[in-house]
């Protein structure tokens, strides 16, 4: 193994973890009050790295993880960085069939799952060479047993900035998930930039209520805390009682817009209950102007909205000190170039002119895992990544998102690609064809609605269709409503006009299921 003696040979590890190794200060506090000092957490990271090494997992190999949020789960991430392994976090809502695709596509060597799913995965993965271990929310399990026996110190694997740190799967507009390859440089530059921009210091405490299997909870939140040597109130998930209990102990909060609309519905939200806070950040989905205004009126805090995506980490942010401009995602981050490009002729747009948003910088991923052609198609000849988002830059350089060229629904901060659901629906009995759209939802921002054209020979049956969807797709992707139509609206080229469907069904019943 290429383990380096000099910790600076793995800059990401050193900056996130290594340099804190003798600090007794708090790294995180769990909802039950258990405190983890930096020193203790880093010992756990070393033990985890040693356990991974003892299993024969080599630098560059993939470690896939689908477990509940816990300090031990976080230590698998930091241990992978330490050991030069590629961390592959998976949404806990993914079904077994979704997970199996990711394991196979990535060629993962190790899969750590929740204990109750072990037997099922062992059966399904038998013969594939993937080793299945377990970890539960309370930090126990087969993998935890291996970790417990290890030394509290461990070697650091030398890595350079272009080495892979993480693969994050993102569903695509084609319905086929792609693994975005994030490098050590992507993670370190983005975390350092954000921590500086948002003035995060070792005096800060982040109220962490996000899941840790996406960019937002893991990189925007945890990495900035680690880079700054700050601490966290570490909640298992977003829950209003826990959030209000942790607010007086915190200075920072990061959330998707649904977190803010839920906070606003609670009478405990006030200037007093947030007077200890320094900064509220929102991202992953559009923050409505009404949410921005009401939050300011109720608390006196101006939410700072920022913008990013899985392939690019963070791209733009409203300023900490300057004007946080409502309805915009702020200015491109230092070191990140944003161009707005006209569709027709590929020319750069003038101020306030809407076009395709392209991004270039050390934040942009190295491409898609094993998809060279797809990678080529997503980058321009001069190295810009095509985000698939539409927007404009105003005269002051603030970026405004105006729409999406890609067919995407964002529900409660989770991205849902209609094509993936349509592919399943089209295979269901009684379905001739389908179109999946997002309609406004007061809680999740958007809600999934399936429009079905019935087959001439068979009747569409909602119940059996729901059963098929449930067996294959994560719950947050399930259509909350089904509507039947005689035909889908199409343009002269035969393309389904989802805009028309969204208008037609915008007012659909808000009650779920
Ligand atoms: C849960 N459900 C959902 C969602 N979450 N359905 C649609 N969209 C969702 N986001 C389902 C549940 O399974 C449940 O189904 C029902 O909806 C209601 O559940 P509820 O208890 O209200 O939900 P919850 O458990 O409170 O979760 C809502 C949540 C959660 C707290 C908003 O979705 C969440 O933590 N979202 C954050 C996502 C996130 O971190 N995104 C960042 C992606 P049933 O009742 O049938 O059982 S990273 C990213 O986008 C980039 C790069 C960026 O810029 O940050
Ligand atoms: P993903 O990479 O799958 O997590 O999703 C990234 C997408 O989320 C972006 O391409 C945008 O469409 C959307 N997004 C992220 N942040 C924001 C934001 N602040 N406002 C509006 N959309 C956002």
Short mmCIF file of C-alpha atoms and ligand atoms in Angstrom, two decimals, residues 210-211 214-216 237-238 256 258-259 262 283-284 306-310 314 411-415 443-444 475-476 480 513, ligand 1:
data_model
loop_
_atom_site.label_atom_id
_atom_site.label_comp_id
_atom_site.label_asym_id
_atom_site.label_seq_id
_atom_site.Cartn_x
_atom_site.Cartn_y
_atom_site.Cartn_z
CA UNK A 210 -29.56 17.06 7.22
CA UNK A 211 -28.90 13.53 5.98
CA UNK A 214 -25.62 14.05 -0.10
CA UNK A 215 -23.45 17.04 -0.92
CA UNK A 216 -25.47 19.32 1.34
CA UNK A 237 -32.85 13.91 11.22
CA UNK A 238 -34.89 17.10 10.91
CA UNK A 256 -33.39 22.80 2.39
CA UNK A 258 -38.74 22.57 3.47
CA UNK A 259 -36.84 22.97 6.78
CA UNK A 262 -41.67 23.79 8.61
CA UNK A 283 -29.97 25.45 -0.68
CA UNK A 284 -30.74 22.36 -2.81
CA UNK A 306 -26.60 29.37 -2.20
CA UNK A 307 -26.59 27.06 -5.23
CA UNK A 308 -24.80 23.90 -6.23
CA UNK A 309 -25.22 20.45 -7.65
CA UNK A 310 -23.79 16.98 -7.14
CA UNK A 314 -21.24 24.68 -4.54
CA UNK A 411 -39.15 17.43 -3.59
CA UNK A 412 -38.09 18.36 -0.06
CA UNK A 413 -34.53 18.82 -1.37
CA UNK A 414 -34.37 15.39 -3.01
CA UNK A 415 -33.94 15.26 -6.77
CA UNK A 443 -44.33 21.39 2.32
CA UNK A 444 -41.99 19.74 -0.18
CA UNK A 475 -40.37 6.30 -1.35
CA UNK A 476 -39.59 9.95 -2.00
CA UNK A 480 -48.32 11.05 -4.66
CA UNK A 513 -52.36 9.42 -1.32
C1 LIG B 1 -39.83 12.04 2.96
N1 LIG B 1 -40.81 11.72 2.10
C2 LIG B 1 -40.70 12.45 1.01
C3 LIG B 1 -39.55 13.24 1.21
N2 LIG B 1 -39.03 12.96 2.43
N3 LIG B 1 -41.43 12.52 -0.11
C4 LIG B 1 -41.05 13.37 -1.05
N4 LIG B 1 -39.96 14.17 -0.92
C5 LIG B 1 -39.20 14.12 0.20
N5 LIG B 1 -38.12 14.88 0.30
C6 LIG B 1 -41.92 10.78 2.27
C7 LIG B 1 -41.79 9.91 3.48
O1 LIG B 1 -41.20 8.68 3.08
C8 LIG B 1 -43.20 9.78 3.97
O2 LIG B 1 -43.87 8.82 3.25
C9 LIG B 1 -43.84 11.08 3.60
O3 LIG B 1 -43.07 11.57 2.50
C10 LIG B 1 -43.87 12.13 4.68
O4 LIG B 1 -42.72 12.03 5.45
P1 LIG B 1 -42.29 13.10 6.51
O5 LIG B 1 -42.26 12.44 7.84
O6 LIG B 1 -43.04 14.36 6.37
O7 LIG B 1 -40.84 13.35 5.97
P2 LIG B 1 -39.57 13.51 6.80
O8 LIG B 1 -39.07 12.18 7.21
O9 LIG B 1 -39.83 14.56 7.84
O10 LIG B 1 -38.55 14.07 5.69
C11 LIG B 1 -38.75 15.29 5.07
C12 LIG B 1 -37.42 16.03 5.04
C13 LIG B 1 -36.40 15.12 4.29
C14 LIG B 1 -36.93 16.31 6.45
C15 LIG B 1 -37.61 17.35 4.30
O11 LIG B 1 -36.91 14.81 3.01
C16 LIG B 1 -35.04 15.72 4.19
O12 LIG B 1 -34.22 15.65 5.13
N6 LIG B 1 -34.72 16.34 3.04
C17 LIG B 1 -33.37 16.90 2.81
C18 LIG B 1 -32.82 16.37 1.53
C19 LIG B 1 -31.39 16.82 1.28
O13 LIG B 1 -30.52 16.77 2.15
N7 LIG B 1 -31.12 17.24 0.07
C20 LIG B 1 -29.78 17.73 -0.33
C21 LIG B 1 -29.36 17.06 -1.62
P3 LIG B 1 -45.01 7.90 3.93
O14 LIG B 1 -45.87 8.83 4.74
O15 LIG B 1 -45.72 7.30 2.76
O16 LIG B 1 -44.26 6.92 4.77
S1 LIG B 1 -27.74 17.67 -2.10
C22 LIG B 1 -28.13 18.82 -3.26
O17 LIG B 1 -29.24 18.97 -3.65
C23 LIG B 1 -27.14 19.79 -3.78
C24 LIG B 1 -25.95 19.45 -4.41
C25 LIG B 1 -27.22 21.07 -3.04
O18 LIG B 1 -27.23 22.13 -3.68
O19 LIG B 1 -27.30 20.99 -1.81
#
